PDB file of C-alpha atoms in Angstrom:
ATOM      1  CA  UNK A   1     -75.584  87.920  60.053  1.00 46.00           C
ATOM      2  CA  UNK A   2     -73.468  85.218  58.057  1.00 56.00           C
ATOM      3  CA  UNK A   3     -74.961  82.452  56.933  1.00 58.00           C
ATOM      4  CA  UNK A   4     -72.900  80.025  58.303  1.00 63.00           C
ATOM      5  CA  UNK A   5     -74.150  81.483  61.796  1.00 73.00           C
ATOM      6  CA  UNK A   6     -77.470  80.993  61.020  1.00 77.00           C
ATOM      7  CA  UNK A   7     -79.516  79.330  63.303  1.00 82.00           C
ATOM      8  CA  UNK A   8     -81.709  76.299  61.423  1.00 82.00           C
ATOM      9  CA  UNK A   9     -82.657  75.861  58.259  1.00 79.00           C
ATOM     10  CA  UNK A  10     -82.509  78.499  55.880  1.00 78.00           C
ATOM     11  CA  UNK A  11     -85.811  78.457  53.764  1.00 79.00           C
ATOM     12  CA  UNK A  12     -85.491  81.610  51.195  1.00 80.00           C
ATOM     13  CA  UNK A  13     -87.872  84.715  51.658  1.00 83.00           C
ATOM     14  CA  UNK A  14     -91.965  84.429  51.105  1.00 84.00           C
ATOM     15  CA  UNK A  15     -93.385  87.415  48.795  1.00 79.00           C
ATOM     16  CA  UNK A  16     -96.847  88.087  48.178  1.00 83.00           C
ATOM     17  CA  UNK A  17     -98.002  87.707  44.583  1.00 74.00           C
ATOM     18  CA  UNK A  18     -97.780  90.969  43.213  1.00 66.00           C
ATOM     19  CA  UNK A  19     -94.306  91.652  44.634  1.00 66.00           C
ATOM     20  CA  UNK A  20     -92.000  91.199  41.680  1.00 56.00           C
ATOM     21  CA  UNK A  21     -92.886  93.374  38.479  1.00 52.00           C
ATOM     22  CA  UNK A  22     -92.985  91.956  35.340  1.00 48.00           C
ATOM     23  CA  UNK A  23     -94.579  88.559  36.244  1.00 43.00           C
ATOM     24  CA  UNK A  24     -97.440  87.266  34.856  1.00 41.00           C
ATOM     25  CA  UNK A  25    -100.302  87.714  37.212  1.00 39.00           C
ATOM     26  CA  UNK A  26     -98.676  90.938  38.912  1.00 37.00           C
ATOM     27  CA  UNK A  27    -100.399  93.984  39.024  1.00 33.00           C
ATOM     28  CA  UNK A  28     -97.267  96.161  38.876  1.00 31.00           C
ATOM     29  CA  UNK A  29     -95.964  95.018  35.635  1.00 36.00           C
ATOM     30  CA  UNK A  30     -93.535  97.872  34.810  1.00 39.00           C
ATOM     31  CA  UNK A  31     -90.858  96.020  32.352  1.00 40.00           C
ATOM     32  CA  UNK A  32     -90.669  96.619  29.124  1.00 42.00           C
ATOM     33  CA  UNK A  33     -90.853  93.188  26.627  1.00 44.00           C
ATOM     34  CA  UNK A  34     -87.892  90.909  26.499  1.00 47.00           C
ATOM     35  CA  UNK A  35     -86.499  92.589  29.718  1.00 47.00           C
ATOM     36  CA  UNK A  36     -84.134  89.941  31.066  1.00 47.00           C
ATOM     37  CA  UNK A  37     -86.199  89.774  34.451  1.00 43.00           C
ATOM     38  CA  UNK A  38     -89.472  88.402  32.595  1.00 47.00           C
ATOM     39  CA  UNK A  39     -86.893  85.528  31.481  1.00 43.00           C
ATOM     40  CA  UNK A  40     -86.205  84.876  35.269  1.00 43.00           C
ATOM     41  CA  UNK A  41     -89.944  84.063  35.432  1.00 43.00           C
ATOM     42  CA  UNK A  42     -90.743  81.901  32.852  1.00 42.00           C
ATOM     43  CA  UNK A  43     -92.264  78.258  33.891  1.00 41.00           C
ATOM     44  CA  UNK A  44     -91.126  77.827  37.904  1.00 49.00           C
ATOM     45  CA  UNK A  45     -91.321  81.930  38.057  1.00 51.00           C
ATOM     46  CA  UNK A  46     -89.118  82.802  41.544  1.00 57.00           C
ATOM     47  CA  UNK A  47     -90.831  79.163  43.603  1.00 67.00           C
ATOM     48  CA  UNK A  48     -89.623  78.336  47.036  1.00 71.00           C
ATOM     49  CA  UNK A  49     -88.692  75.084  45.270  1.00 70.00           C
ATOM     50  CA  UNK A  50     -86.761  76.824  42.661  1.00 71.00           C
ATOM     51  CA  UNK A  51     -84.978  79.341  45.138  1.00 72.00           C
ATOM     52  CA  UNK A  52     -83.867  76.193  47.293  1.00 72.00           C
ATOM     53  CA  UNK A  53     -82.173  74.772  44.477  1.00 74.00           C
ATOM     54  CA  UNK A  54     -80.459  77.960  43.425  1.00 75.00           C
ATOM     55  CA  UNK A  55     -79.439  77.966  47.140  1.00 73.00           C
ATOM     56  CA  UNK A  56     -77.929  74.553  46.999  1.00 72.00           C
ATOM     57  CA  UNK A  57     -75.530  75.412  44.094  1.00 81.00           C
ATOM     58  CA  UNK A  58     -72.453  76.409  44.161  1.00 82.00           C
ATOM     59  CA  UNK A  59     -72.036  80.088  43.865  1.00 83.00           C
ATOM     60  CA  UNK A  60     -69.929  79.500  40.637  1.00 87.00           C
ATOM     61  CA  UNK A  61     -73.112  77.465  39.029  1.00 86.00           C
ATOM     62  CA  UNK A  62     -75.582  79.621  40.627  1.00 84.00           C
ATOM     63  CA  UNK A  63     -73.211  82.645  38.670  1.00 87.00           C
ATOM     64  CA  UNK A  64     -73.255  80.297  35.075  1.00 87.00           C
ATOM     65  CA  UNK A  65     -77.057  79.413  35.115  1.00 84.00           C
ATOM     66  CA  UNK A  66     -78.049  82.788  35.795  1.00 82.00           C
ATOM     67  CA  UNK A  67     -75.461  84.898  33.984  1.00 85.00           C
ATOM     68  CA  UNK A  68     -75.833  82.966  30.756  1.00 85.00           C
ATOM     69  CA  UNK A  69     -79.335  82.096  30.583  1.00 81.00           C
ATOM     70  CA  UNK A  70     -80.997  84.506  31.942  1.00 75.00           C
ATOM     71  CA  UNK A  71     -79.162  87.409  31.341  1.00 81.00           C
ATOM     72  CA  UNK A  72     -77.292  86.071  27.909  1.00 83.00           C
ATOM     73  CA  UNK A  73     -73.983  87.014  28.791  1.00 86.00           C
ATOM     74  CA  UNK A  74     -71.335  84.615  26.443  1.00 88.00           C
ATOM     75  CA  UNK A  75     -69.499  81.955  29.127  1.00 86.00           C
ATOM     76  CA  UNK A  76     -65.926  83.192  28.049  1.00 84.00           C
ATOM     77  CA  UNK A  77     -67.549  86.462  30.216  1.00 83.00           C
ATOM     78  CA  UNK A  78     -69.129  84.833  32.635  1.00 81.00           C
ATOM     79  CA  UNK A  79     -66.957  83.921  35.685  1.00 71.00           C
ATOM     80  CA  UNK A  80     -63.488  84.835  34.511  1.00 77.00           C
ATOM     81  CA  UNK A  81     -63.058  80.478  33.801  1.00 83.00           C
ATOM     82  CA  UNK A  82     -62.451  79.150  30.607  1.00 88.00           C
ATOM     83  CA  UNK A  83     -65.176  78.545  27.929  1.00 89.00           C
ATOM     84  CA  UNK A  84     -65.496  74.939  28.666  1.00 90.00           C
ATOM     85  CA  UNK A  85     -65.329  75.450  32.410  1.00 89.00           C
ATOM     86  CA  UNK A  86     -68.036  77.691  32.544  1.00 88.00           C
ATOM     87  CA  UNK A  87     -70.244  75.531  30.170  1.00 88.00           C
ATOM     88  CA  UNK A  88     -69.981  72.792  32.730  1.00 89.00           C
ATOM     89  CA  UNK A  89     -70.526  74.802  35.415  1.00 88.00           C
ATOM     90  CA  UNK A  90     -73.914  75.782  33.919  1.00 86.00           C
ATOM     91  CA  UNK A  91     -74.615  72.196  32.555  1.00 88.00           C
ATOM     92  CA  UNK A  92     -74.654  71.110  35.981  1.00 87.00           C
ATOM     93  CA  UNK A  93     -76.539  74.286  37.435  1.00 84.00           C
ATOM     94  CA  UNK A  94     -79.593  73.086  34.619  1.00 84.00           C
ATOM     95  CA  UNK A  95     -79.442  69.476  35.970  1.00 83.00           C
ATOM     96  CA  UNK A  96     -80.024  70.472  39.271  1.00 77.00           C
ATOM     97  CA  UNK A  97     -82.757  72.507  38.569  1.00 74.00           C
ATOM     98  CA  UNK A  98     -84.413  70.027  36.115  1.00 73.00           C
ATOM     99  CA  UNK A  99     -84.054  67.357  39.266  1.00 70.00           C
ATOM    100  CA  UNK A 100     -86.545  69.232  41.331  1.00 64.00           C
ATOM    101  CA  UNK A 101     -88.810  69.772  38.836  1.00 58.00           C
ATOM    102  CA  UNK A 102     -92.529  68.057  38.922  1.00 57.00           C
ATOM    103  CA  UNK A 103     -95.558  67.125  36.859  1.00 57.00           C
ATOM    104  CA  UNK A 104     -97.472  70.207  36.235  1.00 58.00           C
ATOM    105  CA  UNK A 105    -100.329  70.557  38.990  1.00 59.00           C
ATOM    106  CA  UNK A 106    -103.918  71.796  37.650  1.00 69.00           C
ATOM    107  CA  UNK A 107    -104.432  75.226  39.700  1.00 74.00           C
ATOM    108  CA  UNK A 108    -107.471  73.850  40.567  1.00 80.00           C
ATOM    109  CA  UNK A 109    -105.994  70.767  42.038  1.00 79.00           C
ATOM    110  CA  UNK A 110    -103.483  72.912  43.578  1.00 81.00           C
ATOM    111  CA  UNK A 111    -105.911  75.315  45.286  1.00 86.00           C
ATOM    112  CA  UNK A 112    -108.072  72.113  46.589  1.00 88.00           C
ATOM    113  CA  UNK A 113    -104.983  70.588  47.993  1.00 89.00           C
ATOM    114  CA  UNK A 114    -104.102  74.116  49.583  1.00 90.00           C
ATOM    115  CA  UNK A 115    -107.539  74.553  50.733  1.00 92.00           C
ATOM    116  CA  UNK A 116    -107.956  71.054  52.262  1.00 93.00           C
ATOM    117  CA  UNK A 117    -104.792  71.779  54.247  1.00 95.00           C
ATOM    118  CA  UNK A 118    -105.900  75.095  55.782  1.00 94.00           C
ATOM    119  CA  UNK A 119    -109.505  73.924  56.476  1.00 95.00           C
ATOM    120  CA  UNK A 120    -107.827  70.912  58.618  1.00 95.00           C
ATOM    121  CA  UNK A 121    -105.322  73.346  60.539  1.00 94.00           C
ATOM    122  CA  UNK A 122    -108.046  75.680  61.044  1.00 93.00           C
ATOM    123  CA  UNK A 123    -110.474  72.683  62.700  1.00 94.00           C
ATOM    124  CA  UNK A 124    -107.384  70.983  64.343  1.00 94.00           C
ATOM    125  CA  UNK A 125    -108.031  67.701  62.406  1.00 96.00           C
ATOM    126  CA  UNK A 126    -105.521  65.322  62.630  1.00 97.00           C
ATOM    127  CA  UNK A 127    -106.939  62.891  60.269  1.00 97.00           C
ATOM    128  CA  UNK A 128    -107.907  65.064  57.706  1.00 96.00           C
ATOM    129  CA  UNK A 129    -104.709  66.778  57.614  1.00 97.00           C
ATOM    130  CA  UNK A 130    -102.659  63.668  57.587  1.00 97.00           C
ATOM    131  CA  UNK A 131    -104.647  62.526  54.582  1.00 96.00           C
ATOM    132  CA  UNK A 132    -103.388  66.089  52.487  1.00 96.00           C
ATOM    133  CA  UNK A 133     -99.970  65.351  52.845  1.00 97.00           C
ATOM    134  CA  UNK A 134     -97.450  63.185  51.085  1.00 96.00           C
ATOM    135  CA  UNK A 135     -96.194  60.170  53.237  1.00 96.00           C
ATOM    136  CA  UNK A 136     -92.622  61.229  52.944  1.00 96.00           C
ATOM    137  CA  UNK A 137     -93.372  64.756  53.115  1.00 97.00           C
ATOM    138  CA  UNK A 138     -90.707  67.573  54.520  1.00 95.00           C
ATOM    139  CA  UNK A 139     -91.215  70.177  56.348  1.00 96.00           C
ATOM    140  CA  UNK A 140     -88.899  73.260  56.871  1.00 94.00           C
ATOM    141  CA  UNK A 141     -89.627  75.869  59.641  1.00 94.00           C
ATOM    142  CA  UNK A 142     -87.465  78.825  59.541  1.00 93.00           C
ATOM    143  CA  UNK A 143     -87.644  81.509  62.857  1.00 92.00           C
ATOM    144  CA  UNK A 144     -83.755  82.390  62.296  1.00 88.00           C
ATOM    145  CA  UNK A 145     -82.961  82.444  66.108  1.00 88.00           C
ATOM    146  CA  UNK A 146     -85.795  85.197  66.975  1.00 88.00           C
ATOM    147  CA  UNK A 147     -88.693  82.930  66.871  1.00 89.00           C
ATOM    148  CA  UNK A 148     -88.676  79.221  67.875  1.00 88.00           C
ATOM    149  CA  UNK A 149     -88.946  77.029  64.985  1.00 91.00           C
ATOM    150  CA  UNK A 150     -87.880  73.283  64.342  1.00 91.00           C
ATOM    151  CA  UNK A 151     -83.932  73.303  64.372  1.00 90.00           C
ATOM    152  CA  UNK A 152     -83.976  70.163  61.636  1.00 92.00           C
ATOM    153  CA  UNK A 153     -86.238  69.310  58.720  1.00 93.00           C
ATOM    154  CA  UNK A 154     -89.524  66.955  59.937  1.00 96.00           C
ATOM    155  CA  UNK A 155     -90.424  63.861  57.622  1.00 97.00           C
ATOM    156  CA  UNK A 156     -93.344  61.894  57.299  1.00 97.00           C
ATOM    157  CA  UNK A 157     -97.305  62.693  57.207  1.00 97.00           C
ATOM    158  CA  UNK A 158     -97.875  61.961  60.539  1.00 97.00           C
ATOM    159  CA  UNK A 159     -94.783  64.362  62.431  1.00 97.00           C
ATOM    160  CA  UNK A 160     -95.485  67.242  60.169  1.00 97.00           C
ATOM    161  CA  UNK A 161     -99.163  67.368  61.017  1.00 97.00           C
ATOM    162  CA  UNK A 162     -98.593  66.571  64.734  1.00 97.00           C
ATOM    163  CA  UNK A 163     -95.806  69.275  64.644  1.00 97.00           C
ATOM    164  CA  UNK A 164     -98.668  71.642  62.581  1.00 96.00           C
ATOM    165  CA  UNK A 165    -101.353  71.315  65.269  1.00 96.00           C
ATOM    166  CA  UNK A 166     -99.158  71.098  67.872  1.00 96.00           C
ATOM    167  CA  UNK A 167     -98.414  74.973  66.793  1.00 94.00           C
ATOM    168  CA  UNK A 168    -101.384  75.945  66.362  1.00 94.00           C
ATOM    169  CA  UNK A 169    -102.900  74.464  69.691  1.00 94.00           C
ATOM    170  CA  UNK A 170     -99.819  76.792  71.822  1.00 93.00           C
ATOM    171  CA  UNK A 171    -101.265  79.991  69.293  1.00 92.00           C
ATOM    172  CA  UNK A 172    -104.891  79.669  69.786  1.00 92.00           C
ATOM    173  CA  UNK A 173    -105.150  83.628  68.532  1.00 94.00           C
ATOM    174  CA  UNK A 174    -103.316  83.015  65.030  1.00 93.00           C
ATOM    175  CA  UNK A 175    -105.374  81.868  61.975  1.00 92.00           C
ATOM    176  CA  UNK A 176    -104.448  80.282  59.018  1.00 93.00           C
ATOM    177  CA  UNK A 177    -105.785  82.611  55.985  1.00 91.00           C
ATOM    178  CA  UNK A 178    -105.408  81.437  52.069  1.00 90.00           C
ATOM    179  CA  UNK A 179    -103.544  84.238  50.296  1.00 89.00           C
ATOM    180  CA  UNK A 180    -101.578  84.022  46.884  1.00 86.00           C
ATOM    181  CA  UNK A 181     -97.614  84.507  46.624  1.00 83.00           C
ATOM    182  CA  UNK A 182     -95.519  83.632  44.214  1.00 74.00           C
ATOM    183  CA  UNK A 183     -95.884  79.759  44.507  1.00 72.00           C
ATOM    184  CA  UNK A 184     -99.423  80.054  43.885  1.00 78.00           C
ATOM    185  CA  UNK A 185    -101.993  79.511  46.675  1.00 86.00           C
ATOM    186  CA  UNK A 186     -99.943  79.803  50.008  1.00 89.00           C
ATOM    187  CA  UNK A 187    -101.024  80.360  53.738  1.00 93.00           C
ATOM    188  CA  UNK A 188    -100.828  83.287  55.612  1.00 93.00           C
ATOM    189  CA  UNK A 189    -100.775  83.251  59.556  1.00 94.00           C
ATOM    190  CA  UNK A 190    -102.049  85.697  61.084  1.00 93.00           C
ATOM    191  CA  UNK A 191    -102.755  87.604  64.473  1.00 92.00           C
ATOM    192  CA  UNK A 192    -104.773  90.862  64.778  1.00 90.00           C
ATOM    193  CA  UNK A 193    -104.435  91.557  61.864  1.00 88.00           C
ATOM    194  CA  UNK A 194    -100.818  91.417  61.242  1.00 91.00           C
ATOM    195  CA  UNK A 195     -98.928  88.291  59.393  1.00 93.00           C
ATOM    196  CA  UNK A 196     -97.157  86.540  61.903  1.00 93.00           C
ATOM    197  CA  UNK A 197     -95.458  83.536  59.353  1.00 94.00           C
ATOM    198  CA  UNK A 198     -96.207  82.588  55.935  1.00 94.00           C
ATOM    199  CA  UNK A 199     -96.255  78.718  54.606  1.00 95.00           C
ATOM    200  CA  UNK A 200     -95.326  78.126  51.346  1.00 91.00           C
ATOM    201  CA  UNK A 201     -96.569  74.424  49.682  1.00 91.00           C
ATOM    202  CA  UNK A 202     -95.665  72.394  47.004  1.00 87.00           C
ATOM    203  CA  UNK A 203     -98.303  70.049  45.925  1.00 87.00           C
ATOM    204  CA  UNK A 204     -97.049  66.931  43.894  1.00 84.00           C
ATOM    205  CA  UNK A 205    -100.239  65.298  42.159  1.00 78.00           C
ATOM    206  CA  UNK A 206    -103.018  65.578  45.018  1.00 81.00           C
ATOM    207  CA  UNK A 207    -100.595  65.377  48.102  1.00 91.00           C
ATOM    208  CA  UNK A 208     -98.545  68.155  49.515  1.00 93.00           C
ATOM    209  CA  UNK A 209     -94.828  67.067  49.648  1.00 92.00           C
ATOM    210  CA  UNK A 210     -93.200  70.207  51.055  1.00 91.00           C
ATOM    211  CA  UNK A 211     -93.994  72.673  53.885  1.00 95.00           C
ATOM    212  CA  UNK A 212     -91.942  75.261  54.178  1.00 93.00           C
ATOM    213  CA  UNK A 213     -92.947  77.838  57.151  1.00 95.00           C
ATOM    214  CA  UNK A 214     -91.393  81.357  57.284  1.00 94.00           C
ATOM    215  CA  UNK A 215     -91.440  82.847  60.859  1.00 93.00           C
ATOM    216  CA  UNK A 216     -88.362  84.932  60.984  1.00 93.00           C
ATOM    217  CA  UNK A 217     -89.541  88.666  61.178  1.00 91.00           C
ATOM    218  CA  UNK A 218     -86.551  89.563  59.284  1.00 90.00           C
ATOM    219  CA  UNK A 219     -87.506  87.263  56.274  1.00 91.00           C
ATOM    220  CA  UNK A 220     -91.426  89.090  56.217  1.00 92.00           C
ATOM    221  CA  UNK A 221     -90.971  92.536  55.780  1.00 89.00           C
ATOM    222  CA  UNK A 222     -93.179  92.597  52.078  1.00 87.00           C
ATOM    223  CA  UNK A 223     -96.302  91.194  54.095  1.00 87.00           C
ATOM    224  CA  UNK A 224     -98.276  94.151  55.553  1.00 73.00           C
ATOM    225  CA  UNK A 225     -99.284  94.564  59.065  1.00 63.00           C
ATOM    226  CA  UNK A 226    -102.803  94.883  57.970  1.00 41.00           C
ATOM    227  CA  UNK A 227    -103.584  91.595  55.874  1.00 46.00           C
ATOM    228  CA  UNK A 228    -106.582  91.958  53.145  1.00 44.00           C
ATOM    229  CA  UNK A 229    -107.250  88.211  53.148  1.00 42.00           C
ATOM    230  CA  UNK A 230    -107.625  86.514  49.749  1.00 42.00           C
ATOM    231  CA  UNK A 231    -109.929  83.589  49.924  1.00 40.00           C
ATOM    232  CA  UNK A 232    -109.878  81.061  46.717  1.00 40.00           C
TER     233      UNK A 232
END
C-alpha cells in the first residue's frame, strides 16, 4: 500500500529489544567493530522519536544524513547534487534531528515513569494516569485501516488518558505488560498470550510527552505470539 493511501497517522514500526544486531544491549550482536550499522546506533539508537524525524525529512535529506554520516560516503557521491547542495541538504537533515532531541532521562526515572503509567492503565485510574503525563502531551495511534485507531493525533493529559482507559474499558481481556524495545522500557498489550499493540513512550524529565500506540498487525510481525513478559 502507498503511503499516501494510508489511513491515519503513520507511527514507524515497534521492535523488541534484541531485534537489531549490533546494538548495545542486544543479545545477537553479530557485527564486526566499526561496522557502519553500530554508527546508526550511537546516542538515540533506532527511537520512535528518532524514526519520526527521519520520516519527516525529505527523502533527499533523509539520503544526505544517512549516506554521509553514517555510512561515510563523500557528498559529491551522495545524491548525484553538487558538493554544496548536498552539504546543505545534510546540514538541515542534522538540525532536524538535533530539534527533537531531549535532556537525557535517568533509566531509572524512565522505568518509574513507564511503570507508573502501566500500573494506572492496568487499575483504570484516571487520576493517577493523568498525573504521568505531560500537559501538552501527544498521542499517536496507528491501526493502518485494519484496526480502529484515532484518525488524528490527541493532545493534552486529560484526552490521552480518557482516550487510554476508554480502550482499555471496550478490551477488558488485554493487559498492559512492561517489556523492553528499542526505546527502552515500552508496553506490550496483550491477549492470550499473543501481543495485540505495542506503546512506545518518550519520557521528558518525569512526565511522558509522547504516546505512540502500534496496532496495525502489519507493523508487529517481530513480536511473538507467545509473549515472555519482562517485568522491570
Amino acid at each position: 500500500m502507498r503511503r499516501e493511501q494510508y489511513v491515519g497517522p503513520w507511527p514507524p514500526e515497534p521492535v523488541p529489544e534484541e531485534t537489531f544486531p549490533g546494538i548495545a544491549g542486544s543479545t545477537l550482536g553479530q557485527h564486526a567493530p566499526g561496522d557502519p550499522l553500530d554508527r546508526v546506533v550511537v546516542d538515540e539508537s533506532v527511537s520512535t522519536a528518532l524514526l519520526v524525524v527521519l520520516e519527516s525529512m525529505t527523502l533527499a535529506e533523509r539520503v544526505a544524513l544517512v549516506l554521509h554520516d553514517v555510512f561515510a560516503m563523500p557528498y559529491a557521491e551522495v545524491v548525484g547534487r553538487s558538493t554544496d547542495a548536498t552539504r546543505q541538504l545534510a546540514s538541515s537533515a542534522r538540525r532536524r534531528v538535533r530539534a527533537q532531541r531531549r535532556r537525557p532521562v535517568d533509566e531509572a526515572v524512565n522505568t518509574r515513569g513507564v511503570t507508573a503509567f502501566t500500573e494506572a492503565c492496568r487499575m483504570g485510574n484516571l487520576e493517577a494516569l493523568v498525573a504521568s503525563l505531560d500537559p501538552a502531551v501527544t498521542l499517536r495511534s496507528d491501526g493502518g485501516g485494519v484496526v480502529r485507531a484515532a484518525l488524528n493525533p490527541i493532545t493534552g493529559a486529560s484526552k490521552v488518558a480518557r482516550f487510554l482507559l476508554g480502550v482499555l474499558a471496550k478490551q477488558p481481556d488485554v493487559r498492559p505488560v512492561p517489556r523492553l524495545t528499542e526505546d527502552g522500557l515500552g508496553i506490550a498489550l496483550v491477549r492470550d498470550g499473543a501481543v495485540t499493540g505495542v506503546v512506545n513512550l518518550l519520557v521528558d524529565g518525569d512526565r511522558i510527552t509522547r504516546v505512540w500506540i502500534q496496532w496495525n498487525p502489519a507493523k508487529l510481525t517481530c513480536w511473538p505470539g507467545s509473549l515472555r513478559t519482562s517485568h522491570p
